Amino acid sequence: MILGTISHFPDFDANSDAETLYNAMKGFGSNKEAILDLITSRSNAQRQEIRSAYKSLYGKDLIDDLKYELTGKFERLIVSLMRPPAYHDAKEIKDAIKGTGTNEKCLIEVLASRTNQQIHGLVEAYKDAYGRDIEGDVIGDTSGHFKKMLIVLLQGTREEDDVVSEDLVVEDAQELYAAGEERWGTDEAKFIMILGNRSVTHLQLVFDEYEKIAEKSIEESIKSELSGDFERLMLAVVQCIRSVPMFFAKCLYKSMKGLGTDDNRLIRIMISRSEIDMLDIRECFRLRYEKSLHSMIQDDTSGEYKRTLLNLCGGDDDLAGEFFPEAAQIAYKMWEISAMTKITLRGTIFPAANFDPASDSQALRKAMKGFGTDEDAIINIVAQRSNAQRQEIRQAFKSLLGRNLMADLKSELSKNLCRLILGLMMTPAEFDAKMMKKAMEGAGTDEHALIEILVTRSNQQIHEMNAAYEEVYKKSLEDDIKSDTSGHFLRILVSLVQGAREEGPADMDRAREDAQALADACNDDSSEMEMKFMSILCTRSFPHLRRVFQEFVRCTNKDVELIIKKEMSGDVKNAMFAIGRHHTRFKIKPALLLCRPFGNGGNVLMNRAVPQGLGTDDRALIRIMVSRSECDLFNIRKEFKESHEASLHEFIQGDTSGDYRKTLLMLCGGED
């Protein structure tokens, strides 16, 4: 089956094509459209024939002429398309290691993703093009375990896929566990040997076995045990073992998101995968980012450069269209991984050692007494105590000093620092209740805050929040929700605020029934469809919903999140989307709801909190940092770095200031 978007052109005539290109570049100016249309409709093998015919007919090198006639990114893209794949890879590696700096991303991407045959072709092409040994050049430009793994990959000696030993699967999984999680320090050599040499099929089985032993994914262990470029390389290898198309979908997204475009990376991937698996990459891209690769290229590039990339992309995918068979298998397998993986959640704030609430109370009183306020002293105490310890401090402050600590802090601090410190001093239930009240008071409603809180809290947390709300505001949270929202969105929130979601593991027979019910509902009118989705998504346990969404792929060959996005709208869509993301999506935990696309279009909760150049949503930022600091903020940091290629610490550092920033950075817990 052809999974590329570029294939052999029928009725191909190399001489005729060479003449067309010659005429397109003859005289004053050049016919860029004719050039790009011809080159992107021929396979690479046919382009090589055109190069030979061009030299025979005109005594000139086609690539030299293209370089002369074209400019900028368009020239780079067209010229790169004219090189044989192995020589294109060789040039990418050469460019990555020449000069004063090294492009580690390029080395990782190319060497982690290529087959043995492609690696051998790359090594030979490098030697032919540059008269040098690629291994020697890589050794001279890299170091440590990163260098060792690159050299292993450059051998192109990974076992073929028919090499699988059942006994060795368990042994390799146990050895990886013993080399990392089970010991003090990490035996990097064992990771290199196993991940660099075993076959793809064998390693997929090893990763499944590893999760049973370690109760966490191999990716999580690599993130906790390794660091720097070596960590990024090993993660890339694992991702390619799991799914090469998904690996490249992630790389393409990272190349275009944010304020600038990594054009070298974008060009490299679009060229190298256009004849191999671009159709699957498109599906994986749509699966993960809820938008087509075509639309992202359309928005992020321009001119003939854009037209050429879109030709390589090969088409715009209907958001709710069916998967290609291979992509459906990937989606089904990812839900399987999601259902099997146990995630270790880690906060960034822990109980202080040698804690003395009386001493802390006295220190806080001293910091607020007299002229001026010692904000540093307040921050250093409040941001370095667990919430339970802060409640002891509140009680001791009243018992020893006869004063209300919250009132004193409110009178001494101001603006965002005041809101942040007071939020930290509340119990989690009090804080959630206050955030819900803030989301509904005034002229407008912060629907995103309502969704975020109700979707991410456990039944017990919701019950405690309800009690705190009634105690403080003398009315029920449910009543306020009913007076502030309407329609199906109101019904969803009322269902969630009951805190009655089922708990426990999935029931596979019932999951198949639920998946079929959701599939059947897709044929109903929008109101009935939304009610059926609500009845299942708002009540079933999250482990059960993982299996429901997995079986939905089997029933419909479609993705449930894309159905939600296509068929629903407004706050109902946002709420259903958030439930689908929370605890379900491809090993996504609560952390990912906070830093993944959510809501209408490309909104990102943490992006809304810490955007680049557009102002900061401080209420969202405070809400997230306070509520997750003892739950999973460490996980959020890791996911944030992977999604944004910049750390949460860096975002906070650049978008906030003063004592407010200092407190946030202490809660963040470190730079990744």
PDB file of N, CA, C and O in Angstrom, residues 237-295:
ATOM      1  N   VAL A 237      13.960   7.719  20.120  1.00  0.00           N
ATOM      2  CA  VAL A 237      14.060   6.311  19.719  1.00  0.00           C
ATOM      3  C   VAL A 237      12.808   5.557  20.159  1.00  0.00           C
ATOM      4  O   VAL A 237      12.212   4.800  19.382  1.00  0.00           O
ATOM      5  N   VAL A 238      12.392   5.766  21.399  1.00  0.00           N
ATOM      6  CA  VAL A 238      11.194   5.087  21.911  1.00  0.00           C
ATOM      7  C   VAL A 238       9.967   5.495  21.102  1.00  0.00           C
ATOM      8  O   VAL A 238       9.140   4.660  20.731  1.00  0.00           O
ATOM      9  N   GLN A 239       9.831   6.790  20.819  1.00  0.00           N
ATOM     10  CA  GLN A 239       8.685   7.257  20.043  1.00  0.00           C
ATOM     11  C   GLN A 239       8.670   6.626  18.656  1.00  0.00           C
ATOM     12  O   GLN A 239       7.607   6.267  18.133  1.00  0.00           O
ATOM     13  N   CYS A 240       9.836   6.499  18.039  1.00  0.00           N
ATOM     14  CA  CYS A 240       9.905   5.885  16.709  1.00  0.00           C
ATOM     15  C   CYS A 240       9.613   4.390  16.767  1.00  0.00           C
ATOM     16  O   CYS A 240       9.042   3.834  15.825  1.00  0.00           O
ATOM     17  N   ILE A 241      10.005   3.742  17.853  1.00  0.00           N
ATOM     18  CA  ILE A 241       9.658   2.333  18.021  1.00  0.00           C
ATOM     19  C   ILE A 241       8.150   2.188  18.124  1.00  0.00           C
ATOM     20  O   ILE A 241       7.546   1.297  17.536  1.00  0.00           O
ATOM     21  N   ARG A 242       7.510   3.087  18.841  1.00  0.00           N
ATOM     22  CA  ARG A 242       6.057   3.022  19.018  1.00  0.00           C
ATOM     23  C   ARG A 242       5.331   3.379  17.719  1.00  0.00           C
ATOM     24  O   ARG A 242       4.415   2.692  17.300  1.00  0.00           O
ATOM     25  N   SER A 243       5.721   4.490  17.096  1.00  0.00           N
ATOM     26  CA  SER A 243       5.062   4.926  15.860  1.00  0.00           C
ATOM     27  C   SER A 243       5.870   6.017  15.198  1.00  0.00           C
ATOM     28  O   SER A 243       5.906   7.149  15.683  1.00  0.00           O
ATOM     29  N   VAL A 244       6.502   5.701  14.080  1.00  0.00           N
ATOM     30  CA  VAL A 244       7.263   6.700  13.332  1.00  0.00           C
ATOM     31  C   VAL A 244       6.356   7.831  12.834  1.00  0.00           C
ATOM     32  O   VAL A 244       6.716   9.008  12.953  1.00  0.00           O
ATOM     33  N   PRO A 245       5.164   7.527  12.292  1.00  0.00           N
ATOM     34  CA  PRO A 245       4.302   8.639  11.855  1.00  0.00           C
ATOM     35  C   PRO A 245       3.927   9.588  12.989  1.00  0.00           C
ATOM     36  O   PRO A 245       3.883  10.811  12.788  1.00  0.00           O
ATOM     37  N   MET A 246       3.638   9.065  14.177  1.00  0.00           N
ATOM     38  CA  MET A 246       3.300   9.950  15.294  1.00  0.00           C
ATOM     39  C   MET A 246       4.504  10.784  15.716  1.00  0.00           C
ATOM     40  O   MET A 246       4.375  11.962  16.062  1.00  0.00           O
ATOM     41  N   PHE A 247       5.693  10.191  15.665  1.00  0.00           N
ATOM     42  CA  PHE A 247       6.916  10.929  15.979  1.00  0.00           C
ATOM     43  C   PHE A 247       7.059  12.131  15.057  1.00  0.00           C
ATOM     44  O   PHE A 247       7.308  13.257  15.502  1.00  0.00           O
ATOM     45  N   PHE A 248       6.851  11.918  13.760  1.00  0.00           N
ATOM     46  CA  PHE A 248       7.008  13.022  12.809  1.00  0.00           C
ATOM     47  C   PHE A 248       5.855  14.017  12.894  1.00  0.00           C
ATOM     48  O   PHE A 248       6.046  15.213  12.633  1.00  0.00           O
ATOM     49  N   ALA A 249       4.668  13.545  13.258  1.00  0.00           N
ATOM     50  CA  ALA A 249       3.557  14.482  13.470  1.00  0.00           C
ATOM     51  C   ALA A 249       3.911  15.459  14.585  1.00  0.00           C
ATOM     52  O   ALA A 249       3.671  16.672  14.467  1.00  0.00           O
ATOM     53  N   LYS A 250       4.493  14.955  15.661  1.00  0.00           N
ATOM     54  CA  LYS A 250       4.913  15.824  16.769  1.00  0.00           C
ATOM     55  C   LYS A 250       6.007  16.789  16.311  1.00  0.00           C
ATOM     56  O   LYS A 250       5.987  17.977  16.656  1.00  0.00           O
ATOM     57  N   CYS A 251       6.967  16.274  15.551  1.00  0.00           N
ATOM     58  CA  CYS A 251       8.063  17.128  15.068  1.00  0.00           C
ATOM     59  C   CYS A 251       7.535  18.243  14.161  1.00  0.00           C
ATOM     60  O   CYS A 251       7.978  19.394  14.250  1.00  0.00           O
ATOM     61  N   LEU A 252       6.595  17.906  13.294  1.00  0.00           N
ATOM     62  CA  LEU A 252       6.028  18.917  12.401  1.00  0.00           C
ATOM     63  C   LEU A 252       5.277  19.981  13.184  1.00  0.00           C
ATOM     64  O   LEU A 252       5.379  21.177  12.884  1.00  0.00           O
ATOM     65  N   TYR A 253       4.525  19.563  14.176  1.00  0.00           N
ATOM     66  CA  TYR A 253       3.790  20.536  14.989  1.00  0.00           C
ATOM     67  C   TYR A 253       4.766  21.488  15.685  1.00  0.00           C
ATOM     68  O   TYR A 253       4.573  22.714  15.683  1.00  0.00           O
ATOM     69  N   LYS A 254       5.807  20.929  16.272  1.00  0.00           N
ATOM     70  CA  LYS A 254       6.787  21.763  16.972  1.00  0.00           C
ATOM     71  C   LYS A 254       7.509  22.705  16.009  1.00  0.00           C
ATOM     72  O   LYS A 254       7.909  23.803  16.396  1.00  0.00           O
ATOM     73  N   SER A 255       7.653  22.292  14.753  1.00  0.00           N
ATOM     74  CA  SER A 255       8.365  23.137  13.788  1.00  0.00           C
ATOM     75  C   SER A 255       7.560  24.381  13.422  1.00  0.00           C
ATOM     76  O   SER A 255       8.128  25.374  12.971  1.00  0.00           O
ATOM     77  N   MET A 256       6.239  24.344  13.625  1.00  0.00           N
ATOM     78  CA  MET A 256       5.396  25.459  13.191  1.00  0.00           C
ATOM     79  C   MET A 256       4.702  26.202  14.315  1.00  0.00           C
ATOM     80  O   MET A 256       4.212  27.306  14.106  1.00  0.00           O
ATOM     81  N   LYS A 257       4.606  25.632  15.507  1.00  0.00           N
ATOM     82  CA  LYS A 257       3.862  26.313  16.563  1.00  0.00           C
ATOM     83  C   LYS A 257       4.662  27.496  17.099  1.00  0.00           C
ATOM     84  O   LYS A 257       5.870  27.581  16.928  1.00  0.00           O
ATOM     85  N   GLY A 258       3.982  28.387  17.775  1.00  0.00           N
ATOM     86  CA  GLY A 258       4.660  29.536  18.378  1.00  0.00           C
ATOM     87  C   GLY A 258       4.838  30.674  17.390  1.00  0.00           C
ATOM     88  O   GLY A 258       4.202  30.743  16.340  1.00  0.00           O
ATOM     89  N   LEU A 259       5.759  31.571  17.732  1.00  0.00           N
ATOM     90  CA  LEU A 259       5.905  32.809  16.971  1.00  0.00           C
ATOM     91  C   LEU A 259       6.719  32.656  15.690  1.00  0.00           C
ATOM     92  O   LEU A 259       6.592  33.445  14.775  1.00  0.00           O
ATOM     93  N   GLY A 260       7.581  31.674  15.624  1.00  0.00           N
ATOM     94  CA  GLY A 260       8.421  31.500  14.436  1.00  0.00           C
ATOM     95  C   GLY A 260       8.304  30.090  13.895  1.00  0.00           C
ATOM     96  O   GLY A 260       7.743  29.198  14.537  1.00  0.00           O
ATOM     97  N   THR A 261       8.817  29.869  12.711  1.00  0.00           N
ATOM     98  CA  THR A 261       8.774  28.545  12.082  1.00  0.00           C
ATOM     99  C   THR A 261      10.190  28.019  11.915  1.00  0.00           C
ATOM    100  O   THR A 261      11.071  28.737  11.444  1.00  0.00           O
ATOM    101  N   ASP A 262      10.406  26.776  12.315  1.00  0.00           N
ATOM    102  CA  ASP A 262      11.690  26.115  12.092  1.00  0.00           C
ATOM    103  C   ASP A 262      11.645  25.532  10.680  1.00  0.00           C
ATOM    104  O   ASP A 262      11.312  24.363  10.479  1.00  0.00           O
ATOM    105  N   ASP A 263      11.987  26.368   9.695  1.00  0.00           N
ATOM    106  CA  ASP A 263      11.813  25.973   8.295  1.00  0.00           C
ATOM    107  C   ASP A 263      12.722  24.827   7.892  1.00  0.00           C
ATOM    108  O   ASP A 263      12.321  23.973   7.087  1.00  0.00           O
ATOM    109  N   ASN A 264      13.932  24.785   8.428  1.00  0.00           N
ATOM    110  CA  ASN A 264      14.827  23.682   8.077  1.00  0.00           C
ATOM    111  C   ASN A 264      14.223  22.343   8.480  1.00  0.00           C
ATOM    112  O   ASN A 264      14.274  21.358   7.737  1.00  0.00           O
ATOM    113  N   ARG A 265      13.652  22.310   9.680  1.00  0.00           N
ATOM    114  CA  ARG A 265      13.030  21.081  10.167  1.00  0.00           C
ATOM    115  C   ARG A 265      11.791  20.737   9.348  1.00  0.00           C
ATOM    116  O   ARG A 265      11.563  19.573   8.992  1.00  0.00           O
ATOM    117  N   LEU A 266      10.985  21.740   9.060  1.00  0.00           N
ATOM    118  CA  LEU A 266       9.769  21.531   8.279  1.00  0.00           C
ATOM    119  C   LEU A 266      10.110  20.980   6.897  1.00  0.00           C
ATOM    120  O   LEU A 266       9.498  20.004   6.431  1.00  0.00           O
ATOM    121  N   ILE A 267      11.087  21.585   6.240  1.00  0.00           N
ATOM    122  CA  ILE A 267      11.512  21.127   4.910  1.00  0.00           C
ATOM    123  C   ILE A 267      12.038  19.698   4.980  1.00  0.00           C
ATOM    124  O   ILE A 267      11.677  18.841   4.165  1.00  0.00           O
ATOM    125  N   ARG A 268      12.896  19.451   5.953  1.00  0.00           N
ATOM    126  CA  ARG A 268      13.528  18.127   6.079  1.00  0.00           C
ATOM    127  C   ARG A 268      12.473  17.021   6.204  1.00  0.00           C
ATOM    128  O   ARG A 268      12.554  15.984   5.536  1.00  0.00           O
ATOM    129  N   ILE A 269      11.473  17.239   7.056  1.00  0.00           N
ATOM    130  CA  ILE A 269      10.468  16.197   7.288  1.00  0.00           C
ATOM    131  C   ILE A 269       9.544  16.038   6.088  1.00  0.00           C
ATOM    132  O   ILE A 269       9.254  14.918   5.651  1.00  0.00           O
ATOM    133  N   MET A 270       9.071  17.159   5.542  1.00  0.00           N
ATOM    134  CA  MET A 270       8.130  17.062   4.422  1.00  0.00           C
ATOM    135  C   MET A 270       8.764  16.358   3.224  1.00  0.00           C
ATOM    136  O   MET A 270       8.093  15.595   2.514  1.00  0.00           O
ATOM    137  N   ILE A 271      10.051  16.588   2.995  1.00  0.00           N
ATOM    138  CA  ILE A 271      10.738  15.926   1.881  1.00  0.00           C
ATOM    139  C   ILE A 271      10.966  14.450   2.186  1.00  0.00           C
ATOM    140  O   ILE A 271      10.646  13.574   1.383  1.00  0.00           O
ATOM    141  N   SER A 272      11.503  14.173   3.365  1.00  0.00           N
ATOM    142  CA  SER A 272      11.937  12.805   3.671  1.00  0.00           C
ATOM    143  C   SER A 272      10.776  11.825   3.831  1.00  0.00           C
ATOM    144  O   SER A 272      10.943  10.625   3.636  1.00  0.00           O
ATOM    145  N   ARG A 273       9.575  12.337   4.168  1.00  0.00           N
ATOM    146  CA  ARG A 273       8.445  11.420   4.401  1.00  0.00           C
ATOM    147  C   ARG A 273       7.409  11.439   3.278  1.00  0.00           C
ATOM    148  O   ARG A 273       6.455  10.665   3.314  1.00  0.00           O
ATOM    149  N   SER A 274       7.598  12.298   2.279  1.00  0.00           N
ATOM    150  CA  SER A 274       6.552  12.483   1.263  1.00  0.00           C
ATOM    151  C   SER A 274       6.279  11.222   0.444  1.00  0.00           C
ATOM    152  O   SER A 274       5.163  11.041  -0.050  1.00  0.00           O
ATOM    153  N   GLU A 275       7.269  10.350   0.301  1.00  0.00           N
ATOM    154  CA  GLU A 275       7.060   9.122  -0.464  1.00  0.00           C
ATOM    155  C   GLU A 275       6.960   7.888   0.420  1.00  0.00           C
ATOM    156  O   GLU A 275       6.861   6.768  -0.082  1.00  0.00           O
ATOM    157  N   ILE A 276       6.978   8.098   1.740  1.00  0.00           N
ATOM    158  CA  ILE A 276       7.023   6.954   2.653  1.00  0.00           C
ATOM    159  C   ILE A 276       5.734   6.808   3.453  1.00  0.00           C
ATOM    160  O   ILE A 276       5.042   5.800   3.361  1.00  0.00           O
ATOM    161  N   ASP A 277       5.400   7.828   4.273  1.00  0.00           N
ATOM    162  CA  ASP A 277       4.275   7.667   5.201  1.00  0.00           C
ATOM    163  C   ASP A 277       3.561   8.986   5.505  1.00  0.00           C
ATOM    164  O   ASP A 277       2.987   9.151   6.581  1.00  0.00           O
ATOM    165  N   MET A 278       3.554   9.911   4.556  1.00  0.00           N
ATOM    166  CA  MET A 278       2.940  11.215   4.803  1.00  0.00           C
ATOM    167  C   MET A 278       1.436  11.099   5.084  1.00  0.00           C
ATOM    168  O   MET A 278       0.884  11.876   5.861  1.00  0.00           O
ATOM    169  N   LEU A 279       0.763  10.133   4.474  1.00  0.00           N
ATOM    170  CA  LEU A 279      -0.664   9.957   4.745  1.00  0.00           C
ATOM    171  C   LEU A 279      -0.902   9.602   6.206  1.00  0.00           C
ATOM    172  O   LEU A 279      -1.811  10.128   6.856  1.00  0.00           O
ATOM    173  N   ASP A 280      -0.082   8.699   6.744  1.00  0.00           N
ATOM    174  CA  ASP A 280      -0.220   8.341   8.159  1.00  0.00           C
ATOM    175  C   ASP A 280       0.187   9.490   9.074  1.00  0.00           C
ATOM    176  O   ASP A 280      -0.408   9.688  10.135  1.00  0.00           O
ATOM    177  N   ILE A 281       1.202  10.235   8.671  1.00  0.00           N
ATOM    178  CA  ILE A 281       1.612  11.400   9.466  1.00  0.00           C
ATOM    179  C   ILE A 281       0.467  12.400   9.529  1.00  0.00           C
ATOM    180  O   ILE A 281       0.180  12.964  10.597  1.00  0.00           O
ATOM    181  N   ARG A 282      -0.199  12.617   8.391  1.00  0.00           N
ATOM    182  CA  ARG A 282      -1.344  13.528   8.381  1.00  0.00           C
ATOM    183  C   ARG A 282      -2.427  13.069   9.350  1.00  0.00           C
ATOM    184  O   ARG A 282      -3.011  13.869  10.088  1.00  0.00           O
ATOM    185  N   GLU A 283      -2.710  11.780   9.364  1.00  0.00           N
ATOM    186  CA  GLU A 283      -3.735  11.266  10.267  1.00  0.00           C
ATOM    187  C   GLU A 283      -3.309  11.392  11.727  1.00  0.00           C
ATOM    188  O   GLU A 283      -4.108  11.752  12.584  1.00  0.00           O
ATOM    189  N   CYS A 284      -2.056  11.082  12.001  1.00  0.00           N
ATOM    190  CA  CYS A 284      -1.562  11.211  13.374  1.00  0.00           C
ATOM    191  C   CYS A 284      -1.586  12.670  13.823  1.00  0.00           C
ATOM    192  O   CYS A 284      -1.896  12.970  14.984  1.00  0.00           O
ATOM    193  N   PHE A 285      -1.265  13.558  12.923  1.00  0.00           N
ATOM    194  CA  PHE A 285      -1.296  14.995  13.224  1.00  0.00           C
ATOM    195  C   PHE A 285      -2.718  15.415  13.578  1.00  0.00           C
ATOM    196  O   PHE A 285      -2.959  16.087  14.582  1.00  0.00           O
ATOM    197  N   ARG A 286      -3.662  14.996  12.756  1.00  0.00           N
ATOM    198  CA  ARG A 286      -5.064  15.330  12.999  1.00  0.00           C
ATOM    199  C   ARG A 286      -5.542  14.707  14.304  1.00  0.00           C
ATOM    200  O   ARG A 286      -6.274  15.317  15.087  1.00  0.00           O
ATOM    201  N   LEU A 287      -5.114  13.502  14.559  1.00  0.00           N
ATOM    202  CA  LEU A 287      -5.492  12.759  15.761  1.00  0.00           C
ATOM    203  C   LEU A 287      -5.024  13.473  17.017  1.00  0.00           C
ATOM    204  O   LEU A 287      -5.756  13.604  17.998  1.00  0.00           O
ATOM    205  N   ARG A 288      -3.806  13.987  16.977  1.00  0.00           N
ATOM    206  CA  ARG A 288      -3.216  14.565  18.183  1.00  0.00           C
ATOM    207  C   ARG A 288      -3.559  16.036  18.375  1.00  0.00           C
ATOM    208  O   ARG A 288      -3.723  16.489  19.513  1.00  0.00           O
ATOM    209  N   TYR A 289      -3.661  16.791  17.290  1.00  0.00           N
ATOM    210  CA  TYR A 289      -3.763  18.254  17.423  1.00  0.00           C
ATOM    211  C   TYR A 289      -5.109  18.828  16.966  1.00  0.00           C
ATOM    212  O   TYR A 289      -5.296  20.040  16.983  1.00  0.00           O
ATOM    213  N   GLU A 290      -6.041  17.963  16.587  1.00  0.00           N
ATOM    214  CA  GLU A 290      -7.391  18.404  16.227  1.00  0.00           C
ATOM    215  C   GLU A 290      -7.405  19.431  15.093  1.00  0.00           C
ATOM    216  O   GLU A 290      -8.322  20.247  14.981  1.00  0.00           O
ATOM    217  N   LYS A 291      -6.411  19.424  14.286  1.00  0.00           N
ATOM    218  CA  LYS A 291      -6.391  20.249  13.083  1.00  0.00           C
ATOM    219  C   LYS A 291      -5.551  19.514  12.055  1.00  0.00           C
ATOM    220  O   LYS A 291      -4.713  18.673  12.398  1.00  0.00           O
ATOM    221  N   SER A 292      -5.772  19.827  10.793  1.00  0.00           N
ATOM    222  CA  SER A 292      -5.027  19.120   9.763  1.00  0.00           C
ATOM    223  C   SER A 292      -3.650  19.734   9.585  1.00  0.00           C
ATOM    224  O   SER A 292      -3.432  20.927   9.828  1.00  0.00           O
ATOM    225  N   LEU A 293      -2.719  18.909   9.145  1.00  0.00           N
ATOM    226  CA  LEU A 293      -1.386  19.392   8.804  1.00  0.00           C
ATOM    227  C   LEU A 293      -1.491  20.430   7.699  1.00  0.00           C
ATOM    228  O   LEU A 293      -0.787  21.449   7.719  1.00  0.00           O
ATOM    229  N   HIS A 294      -2.368  20.201   6.747  1.00  0.00           N
ATOM    230  CA  HIS A 294      -2.580  21.133   5.640  1.00  0.00           C
ATOM    231  C   HIS A 294      -2.938  22.523   6.158  1.00  0.00           C
ATOM    232  O   HIS A 294      -2.364  23.535   5.729  1.00  0.00           O
ATOM    233  N   SER A 295      -3.875  22.596   7.114  1.00  0.00           N
ATOM    234  CA  SER A 295      -4.318  23.903   7.616  1.00  0.00           C
ATOM    235  C   SER A 295      -3.215  24.605   8.400  1.00  0.00           C
ATOM    236  O   SER A 295      -3.103  25.833   8.349  1.00  0.00           O
TER     237      SER A 295
END
